[in-house]
Amino acid sequence: MNLFTPIQLGDYTLRNRIVMAPMTRSRADSQGVTSSLTAEYYGQRADAGLIISEGTAPSAMGLGYARTPGIYNEAQIASWKPVTEAVHARGGRIFLQVMHVGRISHSANRTIPDAPVAPSGIPAAGMMWTDSLGMQPNDTPRALELDEIPSVTAEYASATRNALAAGFDGVELHAASGYLPNQFLSPDANQRTDSYGGSIENRIRFVVETLEAMIAAAGSPGKVGIKVSPGMKFNDINDADPIPTYVALARAISRLQPAYLHVMRAGIGAETSLREAFGGTFLVGGGFRKEEAEATLAAGGADGIVFGSSYIANPDLVRRLETGAPLNQPSPATFYTPGPVGYTDYPFLA
Ligand SMILES: Cc1cc2nc3c(=O)[nH]c(=O)nc-3n(C[C@H](O)[C@H](O)[C@H](O)COP(=O)(O)O)c2cc1C
């Protein structure tokens, strides 16, 4: 078994085990609508076994970064259709990553005046880019009321229906990187004293219920995956002891039988215990190159390998991995800038 061995992932047979990581590229407009450039970008990368899209907001409340897309209105849904068509035209598969930023947000990037929401009213340390004001500190969020939480979960369900209507093969719940679900999981960002805070069982509740709602909306667990990043401190997450929480989460979601569990490595060695606790299709990413990817698959450490920045720079990454051709180097200066430069213009092998 190697990177080029087909794999059953949920409802789909993927032609290889190379997965394109979800990556925010900030090429949408200020209303979260994508353009034909985005269809070209994903279409170029369609020979991945699976593409996971950039983080996409399930509601105006969940959108916090400049020029990031949404999946909550007709214009946004329509703008994604050429993207899924471009990927399917080349025989590829694409899941939409549903990303609610929670407290990682600034008013200058938002389409509504409301303050962002989070498990608790605690701002995240850190700055984010805004097109009108440059770098700004994250806004202070408002704590969600207990009786509001089902409506947030319902936004994820509605985003799931909209994604399938736009032609996506499935959806990924973004529970990593310090965004809303990760804020619920983490005892520093989540200081609630109700049934969504405190104990491990309470802190994982939001994520489990949201995944359940997405599966119900999709009509099949095989169309829904989830990403986590235990131990990652990005976006002011400071969880002193993450592994027990994530093992409990992996056990709780295993009974829902989602398409996969996707773990972004953060150097704390959580992967083995999570793979064991989950028991289903397991994807891992974070700094992989070909040799380590092949070794991880061969050792049974994962079922598929997720490639991030190397997929930005190499539209034909599958062919390069197959042939051992050298990789283009990504240019971080154009990760989040509008337009084709550093987006659709990385060279293919001759
Ligand atoms: C430009 C950029 C944008 C990213 N945006 C997202 C995102 O929207 N959602 C997400 O889950 N991870 C995001 N990530 C993290 C990647 O999915 C991946 O986990 C990370 O890059 C590690 O893989 P790598 O070392 O192969 O790049 C982003 C990474 C990069 C480089």
CSV table of N, CA, C and O in Angstrom, one decimal, residues 5 32 49 86 89 107 126 128 166 172 179 187 212 214 223 226 229 244 267 275 279 302 345 350:
chain,number,residue,atom,x,y,z
A,5,THR,N,-2.4,4.0,-3.9
A,5,THR,CA,-3.4,2.9,-3.8
A,5,THR,C,-4.7,3.5,-3.5
A,5,THR,O,-4.9,4.4,-2.6
A,32,GLY,N,-18.2,37.2,0.3
A,32,GLY,CA,-18.0,35.7,0.5
A,32,GLY,C,-18.4,34.9,-0.8
A,32,GLY,O,-18.7,33.7,-0.8
A,49,GLY,N,-6.6,12.6,-4.5
A,49,GLY,CA,-7.6,11.7,-4.2
A,49,GLY,C,-8.8,12.4,-3.7
A,49,GLY,O,-10.0,12.1,-4.0
A,86,ALA,N,-15.6,21.9,-12.1
A,86,ALA,CA,-14.2,21.9,-12.6
A,86,ALA,C,-13.5,20.7,-12.0
A,86,ALA,O,-12.7,20.0,-12.7
A,89,ALA,N,-15.1,17.4,-13.5
A,89,ALA,CA,-14.8,17.2,-14.9
A,89,ALA,C,-13.5,16.5,-15.1
A,89,ALA,O,-13.3,15.8,-16.1
A,107,SER,N,-14.5,43.3,13.0
A,107,SER,CA,-15.7,44.0,12.4
A,107,SER,C,-15.4,44.5,11.0
A,107,SER,O,-16.3,44.5,10.2
A,126,GLY,N,-4.0,38.3,19.8
A,126,GLY,CA,-3.5,38.1,18.4
A,126,GLY,C,-4.2,39.1,17.5
A,126,GLY,O,-5.1,39.8,17.8
A,128,MET,N,-5.3,40.2,13.3
A,128,MET,CA,-5.6,39.7,12.0
A,128,MET,C,-5.7,40.8,10.9
A,128,MET,O,-5.8,42.0,11.3
A,166,ALA,N,-24.5,22.7,-4.1
A,166,ALA,CA,-23.5,23.3,-4.9
A,166,ALA,C,-22.6,22.3,-5.6
A,166,ALA,O,-21.7,22.6,-6.4
A,172,GLU,N,-16.5,19.0,5.5
A,172,GLU,CA,-15.6,18.7,6.7
A,172,GLU,C,-15.9,19.7,7.8
A,172,GLU,O,-15.9,21.0,7.5
A,179,TYR,N,-10.8,27.9,15.9
A,179,TYR,CA,-12.0,28.4,15.6
A,179,TYR,C,-13.1,27.9,16.5
A,179,TYR,O,-12.9,27.2,17.4
A,187,PRO,N,-10.3,24.3,27.4
A,187,PRO,CA,-10.8,24.9,28.7
A,187,PRO,C,-10.4,26.3,29.0
A,187,PRO,O,-11.0,27.0,29.9
A,212,GLU,N,-23.2,15.5,14.3
A,212,GLU,CA,-24.4,14.7,14.2
A,212,GLU,C,-25.4,15.5,13.3
A,212,GLU,O,-26.0,14.9,12.4
A,214,MET,N,-24.7,17.7,11.0
A,214,MET,CA,-24.2,17.7,9.6
A,214,MET,C,-24.5,16.4,8.9
A,214,MET,O,-24.8,16.3,7.8
A,223,LYS,N,-20.5,11.2,4.0
A,223,LYS,CA,-20.3,12.5,3.3
A,223,LYS,C,-19.8,13.6,4.2
A,223,LYS,O,-19.7,14.7,3.9
A,226,ILE,N,-14.2,15.3,9.7
A,226,ILE,CA,-13.9,16.3,10.7
A,226,ILE,C,-12.4,16.5,10.9
A,226,ILE,O,-11.7,15.5,10.8
A,229,SER,N,-6.9,19.5,15.7
A,229,SER,CA,-5.5,19.9,15.8
A,229,SER,C,-5.1,19.9,17.3
A,229,SER,O,-4.7,20.9,17.8
A,244,PRO,N,-6.5,13.8,26.6
A,244,PRO,CA,-7.7,13.2,27.1
A,244,PRO,C,-9.0,13.7,26.4
A,244,PRO,O,-9.9,12.9,26.1
A,267,GLY,N,2.9,18.2,17.0
A,267,GLY,CA,4.1,17.8,17.7
A,267,GLY,C,3.9,17.2,19.1
A,267,GLY,O,4.9,17.2,19.9
A,275,ARG,N,-6.0,7.6,16.5
A,275,ARG,CA,-6.3,6.6,15.5
A,275,ARG,C,-7.0,5.4,16.1
A,275,ARG,O,-8.0,4.9,15.6
A,279,GLY,N,-10.9,4.5,15.2
A,279,GLY,CA,-11.1,3.2,14.5
A,279,GLY,C,-11.5,3.3,13.0
A,279,GLY,O,-11.4,2.3,12.3
A,302,ALA,N,-1.6,5.9,9.2
A,302,ALA,CA,-2.7,6.7,8.6
A,302,ALA,C,-3.2,6.0,7.4
A,302,ALA,O,-2.5,5.1,6.8
A,345,ASP,N,-0.9,30.4,-10.9
A,345,ASP,CA,0.2,30.5,-11.9
A,345,ASP,C,1.4,29.7,-11.5
A,345,ASP,O,2.5,29.9,-12.1
A,350,ALA,N,6.7,20.1,-17.3
A,350,ALA,CA,6.6,20.2,-18.7
A,350,ALA,C,6.0,18.9,-19.2
A,350,ALA,O,6.3,17.8,-18.7
